[in-house]
Structure formats: structure tokens, C-alpha cells
Amino acid sequence: MVLQKRLDYGFNGYQVPHIPRATRSARRRRSFKKKHEENQMCAFDLLAIVAGKLLLDKESAPSSSNTSAGKDQCAVVNSAVKYEWQDEEKPLKVEACDQGSAARNFFVSDLSQVHGQGCSSKETLVTRNNLNLRLASALTKSDCAGRSNAEKLRNDKSKNDIGTFASKVEGVSSEYREFGDCKLEVETKRAVKDEPGKSGVVLSSTAANMCSLEDPVVLDAKPPAVASLDSCAKVPLCRNHIPNSSYPTNQDDVNVVSRDDDDNSSGCTHPITKKKFFRRAPRIGDRRIRKILASKYWKVAPKFKDATVSNSDGDLKPVFHKRKNYYRQQRSERLYPFKKRKHYAYSSPSNVDGGLSCEFVSDSPRKGSNGDASGSCSRIHGVTGASSSFVAQHTSFQPRDSHGMRTFNGGASSSFMGQRTSFQPRDCHGTRTFNGLIDMYSFDLIGEDLTRRCLSFSSVKLRIKSFRVPELLVEIPESSTVGLLKRTVMEAVTAILGGGLRVGVLLQGKKVRDDNKTLLQTGISHNNQLDSLGFCLEPNPSEAPPSLCPEDSPFLLQCDAPDPMSRCPPTAGVVCQGICTGSPEPLVNNLGNCIESDRDSASSPTDTSMDQSTNSKALVAVPAMKVEALAVVPAHQKSKQSEIVQRRIRRPFSVAEVEALVQAVEKLGTGRWRDVKLRAFDNAKHRTYVDLKDKWKTLVHTARISPQQRRGEPVPQELLDRVLTAHAYWSQQQANQQFKHQQAETCLLL
DNA sequence: ATTAGGG
DNA sequence: CCCTAAT
């Protein structure tokens, strides 16, 4: 949970669910922001967003390059984050640090992605303050204590130091956590040493966000002050802070947890919370919320309903008034999944059948110093159990004191990755080291199987567009119903797959091997992984010697699969990931398209692999995922809900293409882009008439600016001249046309 | 589905 | 390249 990174985000968080496609564009973000001025993003949002995607496990290795924005970086970020999340489960605590550095190039583009980009200067508190955010578990004693000061600090610019910021965020995150339905109560203890300034300030605005004006329940809540006091007082535990220590006193946590369980009913807040949640997310059964949290947050929330968010720059902006409810819902929706999701990242790599608990448990040993948590850990997995609580702690190898935190690019992530890579192969027991992880947190789940609850709550719909099933023979009478046909096919497919083949699931390019995990746990949810889920056919395990160690690293597996057909070529997976995306309603992209377009691109390095995957291997299906929260999502939100589409890859026009374009335009003129397309780019599937139009536009612009200002592959001046000429000519033509029209009209009128 | 324009 | 509005 110590991953840190600097987040640059330029949009307002609440829209996350259906953020515009072009989020990566700075301009877009800006415009987006403009449109949603009222929804200033606050730390909370950031968290939510980050958290949302953190779960994603991107395959790519960390890259330190800042200049080339792109998937790589994005992936990097994600993977970094992922660690944090998975281990943490849902715990967000964001800590800020002023340590500088490489991590400055990240921004969250949408719920599902954290992108790294070349130093864009987004405006945000985070960025401005040059802060690194760190997600960690939250809720410490100090938080509670500091809560009363929240208001005071909230508007105090001078207090906008790291510590304060962290505190704020922390408060928010807590709130958030509370807010989420998955009642993962999180009691956290921060092993990280406290920053002096971090006396726990709550960013009230967040709270506001969560409360729906319309929600009577909330309104009825008691005054925040009281509530907070209350909660504070009740917070029994004193989580010790174990600064660098490898592990905290678990017992405290554990006890706390259990205590909470016992007390669950006593909290005054529960009714409220529950009510709220139920309304939107009925699926959660008997959720019991930690009294502390509940009271703390829910009660506090109302007070700040209309509070403002304090931006880093000191700006106070009104927060969410209008869409509160909406956002809240969305958020809760969106966040819900990952809150419950655990160890997703690890799961795929580790292949631990044991599940979450195993990972955690094994984790401790490795640390050596902290072995205690295990007891609770096992239970965690117990998501299955009626009530589980667990405490996980991570030791930090990292000199936190001196650095405060690691920077994403620097030590932190790299070391992380390195470590991961290195130990995986040998670590068959799921032992993992969490580098620099420290926080300890405990949460308890009460009620039914968490997983089940999750699933019942929202579903994941996949649409596999091109999945080739070798030798699928179906025989069915003409009189059969379609339904029967479907079933028959289903059976046939099942039979085949169940026999000699097996389906492999790729997530973010990584194989997901733990069949026991839920989709949610794995990271396949409507909130995430919309664009990185893939399937592949692999040989039946019986035919392929199973690895002795069920937990062997995914890397190994991927690379060592005995059967050539056993898996998608890594590249293919990646490609799919990058190009194909799941789209909500209709599937926008499919493998076919990917391939198609990819081939069109002369320089595509992946052509080969793609060919293989499609032809010889007959597999790799890139499904579209659309998910809607079942009962919770209002109909009108549906369409937007999963609208996370990946931007097309950039394909600069080659000189030849420009040539063709110019020629076509010279002939056809501007304004007939469809014809231009047909004439000159009919076979270039990836060039749409809009692209051509755009290209022409840029060509004209390029031709007008000085050569020094031009970028990219230089276009011969001769062509540019022709562009200008043609443009002038056709512009004139157009003008003439208009003139004539006008004349005609006037004539008619007269 | 196209076109035109702004981003 | 994306997104929208207007055709």
C-alpha cells in the first residue's frame, strides 16, 4: 500500500464512470473539466478513481520513460497501483509526500485507467503541491482525533501541507470506504510513520459528496460534530502506529474487529447506513458496519454537504450539489467491486488456489518479522465465511523515514517489480514480499460470502466475438428451437472445452489461473478490465504436465507452457489489450477489427503474432464486457455506465498517405471526405473519412506554419504547397457555391 | 452515415 | 484522434 505516485488528474472525478473517450488528451480533460466545473475533484475522487483501477493488473513492466505517453506507462502505473490495492483490499489512504520525482507523470483518466503521461501539467491539488500520493490504509487514531479540526483546516491554505493533505485524503478515503457497500470494514493501522502535519484532517467535502440531498436518511443524521466525537470516543482501538516496523500489533486489530462484530448493532449509525445501502445495493445482506466508521462518517457527512473542497491552490470550490446523488451512486457502484476484490493482482500471478488468505499468510513469513497476522488472514479469505476479519501487515523494507515515500518511478515500483519477478519463480508457496508495504489493516466482513454478494450484486457480461472452437460439430433437427440450438451448441462447446481444451483467461495480458477466485476478486468487473480481458484455448491440463507448484509465477507459466497452443502469444494478448476494448453496448472492437487495422498499419510489430493467434491458433477472443449493476443502477445510467472505450492507437500518416490524400483532395475537393476515402483509402481500414478530413486539416495547418514548428515525419514541401493550393482552390469553390446559392435565394425572394 | 468544426 | 452538432 505504499505505492506512491504522483497523480496528475485533470478531470473531475465523479464522472469517472463514463468519462469521455479522449480523456488522455489534455485538452479534452480540460474541456471535460469545464463542463463539470461544479464537480471539483477532490482527494476523495482521486482516490476513488485510482482505487478503481488500481486493481487492474497490467502486464507491462514499469517504464521510466516519461516522454512517451502511452500504454506502457499506463500499464506501469497500473501495475504499481495494483499492488497496492490488491494487498490492501480497499483501503485507501492517501498520503502525500513532497518527494519528488519521476512519478509526476500520471494522471487518472478514468476509473479504469491510470495513465502515465509525459509531464502534463494538470491542475490539481496533487500536482500543484507536487505531491505524491500514496494509497494506504487509513483510519488511525489521529484521524479520529483530528477530525474535529477538519473544518478548521479545511479552508486553511497554509495548512495545505503534505501532512494535512494526507490527512484529508485519509479522511475522505475512510469515508469512501465506509460509503462503499462492500462492507469491508477497515480498521487500519498505519505502520508508516506519521507525518507531523498529518493530524488527521477530514476533507469534508467528500462527505458531502456522499450524501445525497435527497436522501432523508442522511439528512437525518446527527450533527457531525457530535457524531464524530462519538465515533472517536468509541474507537476503541488504538492502533499503534508502527512506524517502520514490520508489523503492527495485530491483536489490537483483531480484537477490534471482533469487538465490532459484537457491537455491530449498537452503533447508532447503522440503520442509516444500511438503509442507504440497501436502497441502492440490496445485495448486501447483513452487513455490519463497524460502528466507529459508520458513525464517524455518516454523521459527519451531512454537515459538509455543501462544503467546498479545498484545492491545493487554496481554491475552494463548491462541490457536487447537483449530481451528488448520481455520483454517489455511481461511485458506490463503481467502487464496490474493487473494494471487495482482493489480491487480485496476486492471484493471477500466483495461481494460488488457496486464495487470498494463503497469499497473505504466506506473506508474513517471508517478512520474517511478522508472522502473526496469519490467523486473521486465513479468515479473510473467508470471504466465504460468515464473518471474517483479517489483519495483514507488510513489512517495509524501505527506508521510509528518509524518503517518506517512494516514488513510483524510482525505487518503489522498480524495486517492487524486481522483487516480484525475482521471487516468483522460486516462491511456490505464494510467499510474497511486499516491498515497502507497511500498513496493517484489518477488516471484517460480516455476513455472507463476500464474493457471492458481490456477484449477486453486479454481473459481468462478456461477449466473445471471435472465438474459434476447433471442430465443433452440432447436429440438430430443423424443428428445434433456437433455444435448443443454443443449448446444443453450448453443450458441444462445453464438451470440447471440457475435454481436450481448456479456456484460459487473460487479464491484462496475464493469465488468470486461479479458478477459484471470483471475477471480482480477479478484477473482472464492470468497473475494471473492460479492455483487457481475453480468452484463449489451451490444452487440457491433463495433457500438459501441471506445474508442481500451483503457485508458480504466471510469468513462468506463460513462457513455459509446453504446448504451443496452450496460450495466446503474449504479444497477442497485449495487442488485444491495447487495441480491443470492451464496449458497453455494442461491441465496438473485436479481434477482427484489431487485426484488420493492425495489418493495415505497415509498421505494426504485432502483425505476426496476430496472425498466429488468429490463424494457427484459432483463439484469442476478445470479449466485450458490459456490466450493469443489477438492481442498483438506474436505467438511465446504463448506457453510460460502462462506456469505457479505448482510444484508437495513433497512426501517423506516412508521406505516401499524405500524397494520396492530397491527390484525392485535389481531385475531389474538400467536403467530400467519403469520396476521398473511397478513392484513396478504401483499403485502409483504419483511416476513416473523418481521419482524412482531420489529416487534411492538419496538413493545411502544417503548410501554414514554419517548418521549424512542424513535428513528426516531415512532409515534403512540395506536398504542402499542393495542400495550400488545393485548399485555396476548393475554398474558393465553396465560397462561390455559397455565393451562388445566396444569389439564387435572393432572386427567388425578389 | 457524413460533414464540419472545435478540441 | 476524439467528440458533437447538424445534416
Short mmCIF file of C-alpha atoms in Angstrom, two decimals, chain A residues 17-287:
data_model
loop_
_atom_site.label_atom_id
_atom_site.label_comp_id
_atom_site.label_asym_id
_atom_site.label_seq_id
_atom_site.Cartn_x
_atom_site.Cartn_y
_atom_site.Cartn_z
CA PRO A 17 -17.97 6.09 -14.82
CA HIS A 18 -18.43 7.41 -18.21
CA ILE A 19 -15.65 9.63 -18.82
CA PRO A 20 -15.17 10.77 -22.32
CA ARG A 21 -13.10 8.69 -24.50
CA ALA A 22 -10.43 11.09 -25.17
CA THR A 23 -9.51 11.51 -21.66
CA ARG A 24 -5.94 11.32 -22.40
CA SER A 25 -5.96 14.44 -24.22
CA ALA A 26 -5.10 17.31 -22.11
CA ARG A 27 -7.42 19.46 -23.97
CA ARG A 28 -10.14 17.07 -23.55
CA ARG A 29 -9.63 16.84 -19.97
CA ARG A 30 -9.78 20.48 -19.77
CA SER A 31 -12.95 20.73 -21.61
CA PHE A 32 -14.34 17.99 -19.64
CA LYS A 33 -13.45 19.76 -16.59
CA LYS A 34 -15.01 22.84 -17.82
CA LYS A 35 -18.19 21.07 -18.31
CA HIS A 36 -18.21 19.79 -14.89
CA GLU A 37 -16.97 22.69 -13.10
CA GLU A 38 -19.22 22.16 -10.26
CA ASN A 39 -17.74 18.89 -9.55
CA GLN A 40 -14.36 19.68 -8.46
CA MET A 41 -12.37 16.71 -7.99
CA CYS A 42 -11.26 16.20 -4.58
CA ALA A 43 -8.96 13.88 -2.97
CA PHE A 44 -11.67 11.52 -2.48
CA ASP A 45 -12.43 11.36 -6.07
CA LEU A 46 -8.96 10.84 -6.86
CA LEU A 47 -8.85 8.03 -4.53
CA ALA A 48 -11.89 6.53 -5.83
CA ILE A 49 -10.62 6.67 -9.25
CA VAL A 50 -7.26 5.48 -8.52
CA ALA A 51 -8.55 2.83 -6.40
CA GLY A 52 -10.84 1.77 -9.06
CA LYS A 53 -8.17 0.96 -11.36
CA LEU A 54 -5.62 0.01 -9.07
CA LEU A 55 -6.92 -3.34 -9.06
CA LEU A 56 -6.06 -3.80 -12.53
CA ASP A 57 -3.08 -5.68 -13.14
CA LYS A 58 -1.22 -4.59 -16.08
CA GLU A 59 1.26 -6.80 -17.54
CA SER A 60 3.77 -4.42 -18.70
CA ALA A 61 6.80 -3.75 -16.82
CA PRO A 62 7.46 -0.46 -15.34
CA SER A 63 8.87 2.04 -17.57
CA SER A 64 10.58 5.08 -16.53
CA SER A 65 10.12 6.94 -19.66
CA ASN A 66 8.05 9.92 -19.17
CA THR A 67 8.02 11.35 -22.52
CA SER A 68 6.31 8.76 -24.46
CA ALA A 69 2.91 8.69 -23.20
CA GLY A 70 1.17 5.56 -23.86
CA LYS A 71 0.10 2.27 -22.79
CA ASP A 72 3.36 1.38 -21.39
CA GLN A 73 3.27 3.96 -18.84
CA CYS A 74 -0.24 3.41 -18.20
CA ALA A 75 0.45 -0.11 -17.58
CA VAL A 76 3.20 0.71 -15.36
CA VAL A 77 1.16 2.84 -13.27
CA ASN A 78 -1.47 0.35 -13.05
CA SER A 79 0.72 -2.36 -12.05
CA ALA A 80 2.18 -0.29 -9.43
CA VAL A 81 -1.05 0.63 -8.10
CA LYS A 82 -2.30 -2.73 -8.37
CA TYR A 83 -0.04 -3.97 -5.80
CA GLU A 84 -1.15 -1.52 -3.52
CA TRP A 85 -4.61 -2.34 -3.90
CA GLN A 86 -4.66 -5.88 -4.00
CA ASP A 87 -2.97 -6.27 -0.85
CA GLU A 88 -4.82 -3.62 0.75
CA GLU A 89 -8.07 -4.66 -0.45
CA LYS A 90 -9.70 -1.38 -0.22
CA PRO A 91 -8.16 0.69 1.94
CA LEU A 92 -7.41 3.82 0.88
CA LYS A 93 -5.44 6.15 2.45
CA VAL A 94 -3.67 8.52 0.54
CA GLU A 95 -0.66 10.04 1.76
CA ALA A 96 1.06 12.78 0.20
CA CYS A 97 4.62 13.40 0.11
CA ASP A 98 6.64 16.03 -1.37
CA GLN A 99 9.25 13.85 -2.53
CA GLY A 100 9.73 14.50 -5.94
CA SER A 101 10.18 12.89 -8.95
CA ALA A 102 9.59 10.65 -11.58
CA ALA A 103 6.19 9.91 -10.65
CA ARG A 104 4.88 13.09 -11.77
CA ASN A 105 3.53 11.90 -14.94
CA PHE A 106 0.48 10.16 -14.05
CA PHE A 107 -2.97 11.09 -14.28
CA VAL A 108 -6.04 9.21 -13.85
CA SER A 109 -8.00 9.20 -16.92
CA ASP A 110 -10.87 7.23 -15.89
CA LEU A 111 -11.91 4.81 -13.46
CA SER A 112 -10.26 2.11 -15.21
CA GLN A 113 -7.05 3.61 -16.05
CA VAL A 114 -4.32 5.48 -14.60
CA HIS A 115 -2.23 6.80 -17.27
CA GLY A 116 1.19 7.94 -17.23
CA GLN A 117 1.96 10.70 -19.49
CA GLY A 118 4.66 12.99 -20.21
CA CYS A 119 4.60 15.63 -17.70
CA SER A 120 1.45 17.23 -18.44
CA SER A 121 0.72 19.96 -16.14
CA LYS A 122 -2.65 19.23 -14.97
CA GLU A 123 -4.12 21.33 -12.43
CA THR A 124 -4.93 19.70 -9.30
CA LEU A 125 -4.06 19.93 -5.85
CA VAL A 126 -1.96 16.98 -6.09
CA THR A 127 0.02 18.17 -8.90
CA ARG A 128 0.42 21.59 -7.74
CA ASN A 129 1.63 20.61 -4.49
CA ASN A 130 3.95 18.34 -6.08
CA LEU A 131 2.73 15.60 -4.01
CA ASN A 132 2.97 12.02 -4.28
CA LEU A 133 0.04 10.14 -3.32
CA ARG A 134 0.22 7.04 -1.58
CA LEU A 135 -2.52 4.75 -1.01
CA ALA A 136 -2.56 3.16 2.22
CA SER A 137 -4.85 2.12 4.80
CA ALA A 138 -6.38 4.76 6.78
CA LEU A 139 -8.09 5.50 9.93
CA THR A 140 -5.81 5.97 12.65
CA LYS A 141 -6.36 7.25 15.95
CA SER A 142 -5.04 10.51 14.98
CA ASP A 143 -7.56 10.76 12.30
CA CYS A 144 -10.23 10.46 14.70
CA ALA A 145 -8.77 12.95 16.95
CA GLY A 146 -8.03 15.31 14.24
CA ARG A 147 -11.43 15.12 12.90
CA SER A 148 -12.69 17.89 14.93
CA ASN A 149 -10.17 20.07 13.32
CA ALA A 150 -11.31 19.21 9.98
CA GLU A 151 -13.31 22.21 9.43
CA LYS A 152 -10.66 24.42 10.64
CA LEU A 153 -8.09 23.03 8.40
CA ARG A 154 -10.28 22.54 5.56
CA ASN A 155 -10.09 26.05 4.43
CA ASP A 156 -6.78 26.85 5.66
CA LYS A 157 -4.46 27.21 2.80
CA SER A 158 -1.44 27.45 4.84
CA LYS A 159 -2.19 24.11 6.18
CA ASN A 160 -2.10 22.63 2.88
CA ASP A 161 0.98 20.78 3.54
CA ILE A 162 1.59 17.27 2.88
CA GLY A 163 0.56 16.06 6.13
CA THR A 164 -2.63 17.88 6.01
CA PHE A 165 -3.35 16.78 2.63
CA ALA A 166 -2.74 13.29 3.53
CA SER A 167 -4.97 13.61 6.41
CA LYS A 168 -7.65 14.98 4.35
CA VAL A 169 -7.45 12.36 1.90
CA GLU A 170 -7.29 9.88 4.50
CA GLY A 171 -10.42 11.10 5.97
CA VAL A 172 -12.01 11.05 2.69
CA SER A 173 -10.89 7.69 1.90
CA SER A 174 -12.22 6.43 5.05
CA GLU A 175 -15.39 7.95 4.20
CA TYR A 176 -15.32 6.36 1.00
CA ARG A 177 -14.66 3.10 2.41
CA GLU A 178 -17.48 3.47 4.62
CA PHE A 179 -19.55 4.52 1.87
CA GLY A 180 -18.93 1.64 -0.30
CA ASP A 181 -21.26 -1.07 0.15
CA CYS A 182 -18.99 -3.81 0.42
CA LYS A 183 -18.76 -3.51 3.94
CA LEU A 184 -15.29 -4.21 4.34
CA GLU A 185 -14.77 -2.55 7.48
CA VAL A 186 -11.36 -1.44 7.58
CA GLU A 187 -9.57 -0.74 10.57
CA THR A 188 -6.25 0.33 9.76
CA LYS A 189 -3.20 0.84 11.34
CA ARG A 190 -0.60 2.65 9.65
CA ALA A 191 2.81 1.45 10.02
CA VAL A 192 4.02 4.32 8.20
CA LYS A 193 5.34 6.85 10.39
CA ASP A 194 3.15 9.73 10.79
CA GLU A 195 3.99 12.93 9.37
CA PRO A 196 3.80 15.67 11.83
CA GLY A 197 1.31 17.65 9.96
CA LYS A 198 -0.87 14.74 9.48
CA SER A 199 -3.03 15.14 12.37
CA GLY A 200 -5.95 13.82 10.69
CA VAL A 201 -7.99 16.27 8.89
CA VAL A 202 -11.03 15.25 7.20
CA LEU A 203 -11.81 16.57 3.94
CA SER A 204 -15.32 17.35 4.50
CA SER A 205 -16.30 17.96 1.04
CA THR A 206 -16.10 14.43 0.36
CA ALA A 207 -18.52 13.63 2.87
CA ALA A 208 -20.79 15.96 1.22
CA ASN A 209 -20.49 14.11 -1.91
CA MET A 210 -21.62 11.06 -0.44
CA CYS A 211 -24.68 12.40 0.98
CA SER A 212 -27.46 12.74 -1.23
CA LEU A 213 -29.55 15.68 -0.59
CA GLU A 214 -32.46 13.67 -1.37
CA ASP A 215 -31.57 11.10 0.97
CA PRO A 216 -33.58 11.62 4.04
CA VAL A 217 -31.54 9.24 5.89
CA VAL A 218 -28.55 11.26 5.59
CA LEU A 219 -30.27 14.38 6.37
CA ASP A 220 -31.50 12.93 9.47
CA ALA A 221 -28.14 12.16 10.60
CA LYS A 222 -26.93 13.80 13.63
CA PRO A 223 -24.74 16.74 13.61
CA PRO A 224 -21.36 15.82 12.54
CA ALA A 225 -19.61 17.18 15.42
CA VAL A 226 -21.39 15.06 17.80
CA ALA A 227 -21.14 12.15 15.66
CA SER A 228 -17.53 12.44 15.19
CA LEU A 229 -16.92 12.81 18.77
CA ASP A 230 -18.95 9.92 19.33
CA SER A 231 -17.17 7.85 16.97
CA CYS A 232 -13.92 8.93 18.23
CA ALA A 233 -14.78 8.09 21.63
CA LYS A 234 -15.88 4.80 20.59
CA VAL A 235 -12.97 3.99 18.67
CA PRO A 236 -11.63 1.58 20.99
CA LEU A 237 -8.63 0.56 19.41
CA CYS A 238 -5.71 2.38 19.39
CA ARG A 239 -3.98 1.24 16.62
CA ASN A 240 -0.49 1.59 17.32
CA HIS A 241 1.46 3.01 14.85
CA ILE A 242 4.25 1.06 13.94
CA PRO A 243 6.41 3.19 12.02
CA ASN A 244 8.71 1.23 10.00
CA SER A 245 8.04 -1.75 11.95
CA SER A 246 7.47 -4.76 10.09
CA TYR A 247 4.32 -5.47 11.71
CA PRO A 248 1.96 -3.92 13.99
CA THR A 249 0.20 -5.31 16.83
CA ASN A 250 -2.28 -7.33 15.23
CA GLN A 251 -4.02 -8.27 18.20
CA ASP A 252 -5.32 -4.94 18.62
CA ASP A 253 -6.74 -5.02 15.33
CA VAL A 254 -8.10 -8.35 15.61
CA ASN A 255 -9.71 -7.60 18.78
CA VAL A 256 -11.12 -4.59 17.48
CA VAL A 257 -12.60 -6.35 14.71
CA SER A 258 -14.24 -8.89 16.71
CA ARG A 259 -15.41 -6.35 19.04
CA ASP A 260 -17.03 -4.60 16.31
CA ASP A 261 -18.74 -7.60 15.29
CA ASP A 262 -20.20 -7.92 18.58
CA ASP A 263 -21.20 -4.47 18.75
CA ASN A 264 -22.45 -4.13 15.40
CA SER A 265 -25.91 -3.46 16.37
CA SER A 266 -25.18 -0.86 18.86
CA GLY A 267 -23.94 1.73 16.56
CA CYS A 268 -26.40 4.43 16.06
CA THR A 269 -25.38 4.83 12.58
CA HIS A 270 -26.01 1.51 11.27
CA PRO A 271 -29.54 1.91 10.47
CA ILE A 272 -28.76 4.79 8.39
CA THR A 273 -26.07 3.29 6.53
CA LYS A 274 -27.82 0.22 5.92
CA LYS A 275 -30.79 1.89 4.72
CA LYS A 276 -28.89 3.81 2.29
CA PHE A 277 -27.10 0.97 1.02
CA PHE A 278 -29.94 -1.19 0.75
CA ARG A 279 -31.66 1.16 -1.33
CA ARG A 280 -29.08 1.11 -3.86
CA ALA A 281 -27.46 -2.11 -3.28
CA PRO A 282 -29.79 -4.52 -1.80
CA ARG A 283 -27.49 -7.32 -2.38
CA ILE A 284 -25.53 -6.85 0.68
CA GLY A 285 -27.01 -9.00 3.17
CA ASP A 286 -26.49 -8.39 6.72
CA ARG A 287 -23.76 -6.08 6.53
#
